[in-house]
Amino acid sequence: MRRRALAVLFLVLAAGCARRTPPPVMPASPAFPDFVQPVPSTALPPDLGADLQTAWAYLQSGDPGAADRVYARVLRAAPSEAAALAGQGYAALARDDEERALAQFDAALASEPELASALVGRGQALLRLGQSADALESFERAQAADPRLNLAPRLETLRFRVLDDLIGQARSLADKGDVDGARAAYERALKASPQSAVLYRELAAVERRAGRHDLARAHIEAALNLDPADRQAHVLLGEIQEADGDIEAALASYVAAQRIESTPELDARIASLRERADLARLPEAFRTLASRPEASRADLAAALGLRLPGVLARAPERPTPVLTDLRDHWAQAWALSAVRAGVMDAFANHTFQPDAVVRRADLAAAAARVIELLAALGDRRAGEWRQASVPFPDLPAEHPSHAAAATAVAAGVMEREAGGAFEPTRAVTGEELLETVARLQRLAGPLAARDRLGAGE
């Protein structure tokens, strides 16, 4: 029994005299060179400070388990020590345990929000978890917290990656009709790339889909401030303005887009909108012309100006007499345009007589003069129509209105009445006048529209 006791005592003494394993020395080639060593922001007792150094040496020697145990020893003495919590985060990262790493880095940041090493580690964990945008934010915070860190190359690469991911996500969500999700993705993308006119424009399209036109306009204005030559932004702004009933503003936006690049679709939209804008400025009497039994000279001038502005603008300009009865009349501009182009005449007493009823002979005269202008502009058909021989039982060939009536009928813009009669003195109905001018517009084709960048824009 005594021998056994002596043997035990010998073993205890031998163990006490044995040399402790020395802590590892920091290797020349760290196992994890992208890790940033957590350093306490306040002075620690020497033994805890030494333990932190030992733990980091274990980690960079490739032994994250030993490092984690030493960090745990520090935390038993100082439970909220951010450097030790961040160290455990790196030890977890070294063992590919991203979830635990993220939890430890978050715990470290809860204790010390601007600990750069914890922010870098958190960014690395988030990257591995596929959360690029959150990782970028963490790296940016780390760079701001410690400008000595050289994170610029990583940040630049990550910004492109995050931006590409967010844009793809935003567009996919928008295509699926998830307006809220798309909006959130675009807003995050703009944080990564605040100078992108395209992102503002695409976000505007999302807001427009949601019916939030005020926000959409604000985003388009931001896009155009960044890139005034963004044609699509001008078009989108015009569409929103048109939907809101702001015709004049929409027209200005479409013309701005047209100046950058013209397309047939945009040209047609501008022509249609100009006609709407012109109609909106006309009195109610003209807007109900189609239902009226008689049309006036003012109606004819306005219809010609609305439907054939390009033809009238291209006509050789004639001296315009002073027309004493047009002052303050709603059709003044249209009447002057028609007289200058030669498609309508003033009377000898310097009046236009805007309220006088239009007869069929008057309408034929205006139509024939438009066809004459088309001939001068190169329309070969117009010459054939002007030479056509069309008989009328009520309008002999020597009658002053016969040539104009024959031209109008040959061109298909007016029709003979029962028995082939022309009825030159019959009053023209509003519907008949509008149909005749519409047929002239179809004959004129592209010439009917204003010059692409003509006056009045």
Coordinates of C-alpha atoms in Angstrom, one line a residue:
M1 CA 0.0 0.0 0.0
R2 CA 2.8 2.4 0.9
R3 CA 4.6 1.5 -2.4
R4 CA 1.5 2.4 -4.3
A5 CA 1.2 5.8 -2.6
L6 CA 4.9 6.6 -3.3
A7 CA 4.4 5.7 -7.0
V8 CA 1.4 8.0 -7.3
L9 CA 3.4 10.8 -5.6
F10 CA 6.2 10.3 -8.0
L11 CA 4.0 10.6 -11.1
V12 CA 2.4 13.8 -9.8
L13 CA 5.8 15.4 -9.1
A14 CA 7.0 14.2 -12.6
A15 CA 4.0 15.8 -14.2
G16 CA 4.6 19.1 -12.3
C17 CA 8.2 19.1 -13.4
A18 CA 7.4 18.4 -17.1
R19 CA 7.8 21.4 -19.5
R20 CA 4.6 23.0 -20.8
T21 CA 4.0 23.0 -24.6
P22 CA 5.1 26.5 -25.7
P23 CA 2.6 28.6 -27.6
P24 CA 3.0 28.6 -31.4
V25 CA 5.0 31.2 -33.1
M26 CA 3.3 33.3 -35.8
P27 CA 4.1 31.5 -39.1
A28 CA 5.8 33.4 -41.9
S29 CA 3.1 32.2 -44.3
P30 CA -0.3 32.6 -42.6
A31 CA -2.9 29.9 -43.3
F32 CA -5.6 32.6 -43.7
P33 CA -4.0 35.8 -45.1
D34 CA -7.4 37.4 -45.8
F35 CA -8.3 37.3 -42.1
V36 CA -7.8 40.6 -40.2
Q37 CA -6.5 40.0 -36.6
P38 CA -8.9 41.3 -34.0
V39 CA -7.2 43.8 -31.6
P40 CA -8.8 44.9 -28.4
S41 CA -9.6 48.6 -28.3
T42 CA -8.8 48.9 -24.6
A43 CA -5.9 47.5 -22.5
L44 CA -6.4 44.0 -21.2
P45 CA -4.6 42.2 -18.4
P46 CA -1.3 40.9 -19.7
D47 CA -2.4 37.3 -19.5
L48 CA -5.5 37.9 -21.6
G49 CA -3.6 40.0 -24.1
A50 CA -1.1 37.1 -24.5
D51 CA -3.9 34.6 -24.9
L52 CA -5.3 36.7 -27.8
Q53 CA -1.9 36.6 -29.5
T54 CA -1.6 32.9 -28.8
A55 CA -5.1 32.2 -30.3
W56 CA -4.3 34.1 -33.4
A57 CA -1.0 32.3 -33.8
Y58 CA -2.9 28.9 -33.5
L59 CA -5.4 30.0 -36.1
Q60 CA -2.8 31.2 -38.7
S61 CA -0.8 28.0 -38.1
G62 CA -3.8 26.1 -39.3
D63 CA -5.3 24.9 -36.0
P64 CA -8.7 26.7 -35.7
G65 CA -9.8 24.3 -33.0
A66 CA -6.9 25.3 -30.6
A67 CA -7.5 28.9 -31.5
D68 CA -11.2 28.6 -30.6
R69 CA -10.4 27.1 -27.2
V70 CA -8.0 29.8 -26.3
Y71 CA -10.5 32.5 -27.3
A72 CA -13.1 30.7 -25.2
R73 CA -10.7 31.0 -22.2
V74 CA -10.4 34.7 -22.8
L75 CA -14.2 35.0 -22.9
R76 CA -14.6 33.2 -19.6
A77 CA -12.6 36.0 -18.0
A78 CA -14.1 38.8 -20.2
P79 CA -17.4 37.6 -21.7
S80 CA -18.0 40.8 -23.8
E81 CA -14.5 41.1 -25.2
A82 CA -15.1 41.9 -28.9
A83 CA -11.7 40.8 -30.1
A84 CA -12.2 37.3 -28.7
L85 CA -15.7 37.1 -30.1
A86 CA -14.4 38.1 -33.5
G87 CA -11.5 35.7 -33.2
Q88 CA -14.0 32.9 -32.6
G89 CA -15.8 34.1 -35.8
Y90 CA -12.6 33.7 -37.8
A91 CA -12.0 30.3 -36.2
A92 CA -15.5 29.2 -37.4
L93 CA -14.8 30.6 -40.9
A94 CA -11.6 28.6 -41.0
R95 CA -13.7 25.5 -40.3
D96 CA -16.3 26.5 -43.0
D97 CA -19.0 27.1 -40.3
E98 CA -20.3 30.4 -41.8
E99 CA -23.5 30.5 -39.7
R100 CA -21.6 30.3 -36.4
A101 CA -19.0 32.8 -37.8
L102 CA -21.7 35.3 -38.6
A103 CA -23.2 34.9 -35.2
Q104 CA -19.9 35.5 -33.5
F105 CA -19.1 38.6 -35.6
D106 CA -22.5 40.0 -34.9
A107 CA -21.9 39.5 -31.2
A108 CA -18.5 41.2 -31.5
L109 CA -20.1 44.2 -33.3
A110 CA -22.9 44.4 -30.7
S111 CA -20.1 44.9 -28.1
E112 CA -18.0 47.2 -30.4
P113 CA -19.9 48.4 -33.5
E114 CA -16.9 49.8 -35.4
L115 CA -14.5 46.9 -34.9
A116 CA -13.0 46.7 -38.3
S117 CA -11.7 43.2 -38.1
A118 CA -15.2 42.0 -37.1
L119 CA -16.8 43.9 -40.0
V120 CA -14.3 42.3 -42.5
G121 CA -15.0 38.9 -41.1
R122 CA -18.7 39.5 -41.2
G123 CA -18.4 40.5 -44.9
Q124 CA -16.5 37.3 -45.7
A125 CA -19.1 35.2 -44.0
L126 CA -21.9 36.9 -45.8
L127 CA -20.1 36.5 -49.1
R128 CA -19.9 32.7 -48.5
L129 CA -23.6 32.7 -47.7
G130 CA -24.4 34.4 -51.0
Q131 CA -25.5 37.7 -49.5
S132 CA -23.3 40.0 -51.6
A133 CA -25.1 43.2 -51.0
D134 CA -24.9 42.8 -47.2
A135 CA -21.3 41.8 -47.5
L136 CA -20.5 45.0 -49.5
E137 CA -22.1 47.1 -46.8
S138 CA -20.0 45.4 -44.1
F139 CA -16.8 45.8 -46.1
E140 CA -17.6 49.5 -46.7
R141 CA -18.1 50.0 -42.9
A142 CA -14.8 48.3 -42.2
Q143 CA -13.0 50.6 -44.6
A144 CA -14.6 53.6 -43.0
A145 CA -13.8 52.4 -39.5
D146 CA -10.1 51.7 -40.4
P147 CA -8.8 53.6 -43.5
R148 CA -5.5 51.7 -43.2
L149 CA -7.2 48.6 -44.5
N150 CA -6.6 48.1 -48.2
L151 CA -10.1 46.9 -49.2
A152 CA -10.4 49.1 -52.4
P153 CA -9.8 46.3 -54.9
R154 CA -12.3 44.0 -53.1
L155 CA -14.9 46.7 -52.8
E156 CA -14.6 47.6 -56.5
T157 CA -15.1 44.0 -57.6
L158 CA -17.9 43.4 -55.2
R159 CA -19.7 46.6 -56.2
F160 CA -19.9 45.3 -59.8
R161 CA -21.0 41.9 -58.6
V162 CA -23.6 43.3 -56.3
L163 CA -24.9 45.7 -58.8
D164 CA -25.2 43.1 -61.5
D165 CA -27.0 40.7 -59.1
L166 CA -29.4 43.5 -57.9
I167 CA -30.2 44.7 -61.4
G168 CA -30.9 41.2 -62.5
Q169 CA -33.1 40.6 -59.5
A170 CA -34.9 43.9 -59.9
R171 CA -35.7 43.2 -63.6
S172 CA -36.8 39.7 -62.9
L173 CA -39.2 40.9 -60.1
A174 CA -40.5 43.7 -62.3
D175 CA -41.2 41.2 -65.1
K176 CA -43.1 39.1 -62.6
G177 CA -45.2 42.1 -61.5
D178 CA -43.6 42.2 -58.0
V179 CA -43.6 45.9 -57.8
D180 CA -42.5 46.1 -54.1
G181 CA -39.7 43.6 -54.5
A182 CA -38.5 45.3 -57.7
R183 CA -38.6 48.7 -56.0
A184 CA -36.5 47.5 -53.1
A185 CA -34.0 45.8 -55.4
Y186 CA -33.6 49.0 -57.5
E187 CA -33.2 51.1 -54.4
R188 CA -30.4 48.9 -53.1
A189 CA -28.8 48.9 -56.5
L190 CA -28.8 52.7 -56.5
K191 CA -27.0 52.7 -53.2
A192 CA -24.3 50.7 -54.9
S193 CA -24.3 52.9 -58.0
P194 CA -25.9 56.3 -57.2
Q195 CA -24.8 57.8 -60.5
S196 CA -26.6 55.4 -62.8
A197 CA -29.2 57.1 -65.0
V198 CA -30.4 53.7 -66.2
L199 CA -31.3 52.5 -62.7
Y200 CA -33.3 55.7 -62.0
R201 CA -35.1 55.3 -65.3
E202 CA -36.0 51.6 -64.6
L203 CA -37.1 52.4 -61.1
A204 CA -39.3 55.1 -62.6
A205 CA -40.9 52.5 -64.8
V206 CA -41.6 50.4 -61.7
E207 CA -43.2 53.3 -59.9
R208 CA -45.3 54.1 -63.0
R209 CA -46.6 50.5 -63.1
A210 CA -47.6 51.0 -59.4
G211 CA -49.5 54.2 -60.4
R212 CA -47.1 56.4 -58.3
H213 CA -46.5 58.9 -61.1
D214 CA -45.1 61.6 -58.8
L215 CA -42.3 59.3 -57.7
A216 CA -41.8 58.1 -61.3
R217 CA -41.4 61.7 -62.5
A218 CA -38.9 62.4 -59.7
H219 CA -36.8 59.4 -60.7
I220 CA -36.9 60.3 -64.4
E221 CA -35.8 63.8 -63.6
A222 CA -32.8 62.3 -61.6
A223 CA -32.0 60.1 -64.6
L224 CA -32.1 63.1 -67.0
N225 CA -30.0 65.2 -64.7
L226 CA -27.3 62.4 -64.9
D227 CA -27.8 61.8 -68.6
P228 CA -29.8 64.3 -70.6
A229 CA -29.3 62.2 -73.7
D230 CA -31.2 59.2 -72.3
R231 CA -33.8 58.9 -75.0
Q232 CA -35.8 56.2 -73.2
A233 CA -36.1 58.5 -70.2
H234 CA -37.6 61.3 -72.3
V235 CA -40.1 58.8 -73.8
L236 CA -41.1 57.4 -70.5
L237 CA -41.6 60.9 -69.0
G238 CA -43.7 61.7 -72.0
E239 CA -45.8 58.6 -71.5
I240 CA -46.4 59.5 -67.9
Q241 CA -47.3 63.1 -68.7
E242 CA -49.6 62.0 -71.5
A243 CA -51.4 59.6 -69.1
D244 CA -51.8 62.4 -66.6
G245 CA -53.4 64.6 -69.3
D246 CA -50.5 67.0 -69.5
I247 CA -50.4 67.0 -73.3
E248 CA -48.1 70.0 -73.8
A249 CA -45.5 68.7 -71.4
A250 CA -45.7 65.2 -73.0
L251 CA -45.2 66.7 -76.5
A252 CA -42.1 68.5 -75.3
S253 CA -40.7 65.3 -73.8
Y254 CA -41.4 63.3 -77.0
V255 CA -39.8 66.0 -79.1
A256 CA -36.7 65.9 -76.9
A257 CA -36.5 62.1 -77.5
Q258 CA -37.0 62.7 -81.2
R259 CA -34.1 65.1 -81.3
I260 CA -31.8 62.3 -80.0
E261 CA -33.2 59.6 -82.3
S262 CA -36.2 59.6 -84.5
T263 CA -38.3 56.5 -85.2
P264 CA -41.5 56.1 -87.2
E265 CA -43.4 55.1 -84.1
L266 CA -42.3 58.2 -82.2
D267 CA -43.0 60.5 -85.2
A268 CA -46.5 59.1 -85.4
R269 CA -47.0 59.6 -81.6
I270 CA -45.9 63.2 -81.9
A271 CA -48.1 63.9 -84.8
S272 CA -51.1 62.4 -83.0
L273 CA -50.3 64.3 -79.8
R274 CA -49.9 67.6 -81.7
E275 CA -53.3 67.1 -83.2
R276 CA -54.8 66.4 -79.7
A277 CA -53.1 69.5 -78.4
D278 CA -54.4 71.6 -81.2
L279 CA -57.9 70.2 -80.8
A280 CA -57.8 70.9 -77.1
R281 CA -57.2 74.6 -77.9
L282 CA -60.2 74.7 -80.2
P283 CA -63.7 75.6 -79.2
E284 CA -66.4 73.0 -78.4
A285 CA -68.2 73.9 -81.6
F286 CA -65.3 72.5 -83.7
R287 CA -64.9 69.4 -81.6
T288 CA -68.6 68.6 -82.4
L289 CA -68.2 69.4 -86.1
A290 CA -68.9 65.8 -87.2
S291 CA -72.5 66.1 -86.0
R292 CA -73.2 69.5 -87.5
P293 CA -75.3 69.9 -90.7
E294 CA -73.2 72.8 -92.0
A295 CA -69.5 73.5 -91.8
S296 CA -67.9 77.0 -91.9
R297 CA -64.8 78.5 -93.5
A298 CA -63.2 78.6 -90.0
D299 CA -63.9 74.9 -89.7
L300 CA -62.3 74.2 -93.0
A301 CA -59.2 76.2 -92.2
A302 CA -58.8 74.5 -88.9
A303 CA -59.3 71.0 -90.3
L304 CA -56.7 71.7 -93.0
G305 CA -54.3 73.0 -90.4
L306 CA -54.8 70.1 -88.1
R307 CA -54.5 67.3 -90.6
L308 CA -52.1 68.8 -93.2
P309 CA -49.6 71.0 -91.3
G310 CA -46.6 69.6 -93.2
V311 CA -48.2 70.3 -96.6
L312 CA -49.2 73.9 -95.7
A313 CA -45.8 74.6 -94.2
R314 CA -44.0 73.4 -97.4
A315 CA -46.1 75.6 -99.7
P316 CA -44.5 78.6 -101.2
E317 CA -45.6 81.4 -98.9
R318 CA -47.8 84.1 -100.4
P319 CA -48.2 87.7 -99.1
T320 CA -50.9 87.7 -96.5
P321 CA -53.4 90.5 -96.7
V322 CA -54.7 92.2 -93.6
L323 CA -57.9 90.3 -92.7
T324 CA -60.1 92.6 -90.7
D325 CA -62.6 90.1 -89.4
L326 CA -60.2 87.6 -87.7
R327 CA -59.0 89.6 -84.8
D328 CA -59.6 87.6 -81.6
H329 CA -61.3 84.8 -83.6
W330 CA -60.5 81.3 -82.5
A331 CA -59.6 80.3 -86.1
Q332 CA -57.3 83.2 -86.8
A333 CA -54.0 81.2 -86.9
W334 CA -55.6 78.4 -89.0
A335 CA -57.1 80.9 -91.5
L336 CA -53.8 82.8 -91.9
S337 CA -52.0 79.6 -92.5
A338 CA -54.4 78.4 -95.1
V339 CA -54.3 81.8 -96.9
R340 CA -50.5 82.0 -96.8
A341 CA -50.3 78.5 -98.3
G342 CA -52.8 79.4 -101.1
V343 CA -55.3 76.6 -100.3
M344 CA -58.0 79.2 -99.3
D345 CA -58.5 82.8 -100.5
A346 CA -59.3 86.0 -98.7
F347 CA -62.1 88.1 -100.1
A348 CA -61.6 91.4 -102.0
N349 CA -62.8 93.5 -99.0
H350 CA -59.9 92.1 -96.8
T351 CA -62.1 89.7 -94.9
F352 CA -61.9 86.0 -94.5
Q353 CA -65.6 85.5 -93.4
P354 CA -64.8 82.7 -91.0
D355 CA -68.4 82.0 -90.2
A356 CA -69.6 81.7 -93.9
V357 CA -70.9 78.3 -94.9
V358 CA -68.7 76.1 -97.0
R359 CA -70.3 74.9 -100.3
R360 CA -69.2 71.8 -102.2
A361 CA -67.5 74.0 -104.8
D362 CA -65.5 75.7 -102.0
L363 CA -64.4 72.4 -100.5
A364 CA -63.4 71.1 -104.0
A365 CA -61.3 74.3 -104.6
A366 CA -59.4 73.8 -101.3
A367 CA -58.9 70.1 -102.1
A368 CA -57.6 70.7 -105.6
R369 CA -55.1 73.3 -104.3
V370 CA -53.8 70.8 -101.8
I371 CA -53.4 68.2 -104.6
E372 CA -51.6 70.9 -106.6
L373 CA -49.2 71.3 -103.7
L374 CA -48.6 67.6 -103.6
A375 CA -47.8 67.6 -107.3
A376 CA -45.2 70.3 -106.6
L377 CA -43.7 68.2 -103.8
G378 CA -43.2 65.3 -106.2
D379 CA -46.4 63.2 -106.0
R380 CA -46.7 61.9 -109.6
R381 CA -50.3 60.8 -109.0
A382 CA -51.4 64.4 -108.3
G383 CA -50.6 65.4 -111.9
E384 CA -52.8 62.6 -113.3
W385 CA -55.7 63.7 -111.0
R386 CA -55.4 67.3 -112.1
Q387 CA -55.7 66.2 -115.8
A388 CA -58.5 63.8 -115.3
S389 CA -61.8 64.3 -117.2
V390 CA -64.8 63.8 -115.0
P391 CA -68.2 64.8 -116.3
F392 CA -70.9 66.3 -114.1
P393 CA -74.5 66.8 -115.4
D394 CA -74.9 69.9 -113.2
L395 CA -71.4 71.4 -113.7
P396 CA -70.3 72.0 -117.4
A397 CA -66.7 71.9 -118.3
E398 CA -66.5 75.6 -118.8
H399 CA -67.7 76.3 -115.2
P400 CA -65.0 77.9 -113.0
S401 CA -65.4 75.1 -110.4
H402 CA -65.3 72.2 -112.8
A403 CA -61.6 71.6 -112.9
A404 CA -61.3 71.6 -109.1
A405 CA -64.4 69.3 -108.7
A406 CA -62.9 66.9 -111.4
T407 CA -59.6 66.8 -109.6
A408 CA -61.2 66.2 -106.2
V409 CA -63.3 63.3 -107.5
A410 CA -60.5 61.8 -109.6
A411 CA -58.3 61.8 -106.5
G412 CA -61.1 60.1 -104.5
V413 CA -61.3 62.8 -101.8
M414 CA -64.9 63.8 -102.9
E415 CA -67.7 61.8 -104.5
R416 CA -70.3 62.5 -107.1
E417 CA -73.9 62.6 -105.9
A418 CA -76.9 60.7 -107.3
G419 CA -76.9 60.6 -111.1
G420 CA -73.3 61.8 -111.2
A421 CA -74.1 65.3 -110.1
F422 CA -71.6 67.3 -108.1
E423 CA -74.1 69.8 -106.4
P424 CA -71.5 72.6 -106.2
T425 CA -73.8 74.9 -104.2
R426 CA -74.9 72.5 -101.6
A427 CA -73.7 73.2 -98.0
V428 CA -71.1 70.8 -96.8
T429 CA -71.8 68.9 -93.6
G430 CA -69.3 68.7 -90.8
E431 CA -68.9 65.0 -91.4
E432 CA -68.3 65.5 -95.1
L433 CA -65.7 68.2 -94.5
L434 CA -63.8 66.0 -92.0
E435 CA -63.9 63.0 -94.3
T436 CA -62.6 64.9 -97.3
V437 CA -59.7 66.4 -95.3
A438 CA -58.9 63.0 -93.8
R439 CA -58.7 61.5 -97.3
L440 CA -56.3 64.4 -98.3
Q441 CA -54.2 63.5 -95.3
R442 CA -54.0 59.9 -96.4
L443 CA -53.0 60.9 -99.9
A444 CA -50.3 63.2 -98.5
G445 CA -48.9 60.4 -96.3
P446 CA -45.7 61.5 -94.5
L447 CA -45.9 65.0 -96.1
A448 CA -49.0 65.7 -94.0
A449 CA -47.1 65.8 -90.8
R450 CA -45.1 68.7 -89.6
D451 CA -41.4 68.7 -90.3
R452 CA -39.7 66.5 -87.6
L453 CA -38.1 69.5 -85.9
G454 CA -40.4 72.2 -87.3
A455 CA -41.7 75.2 -85.6
G456 CA -44.0 75.1 -82.7
E457 CA -42.0 72.5 -80.8

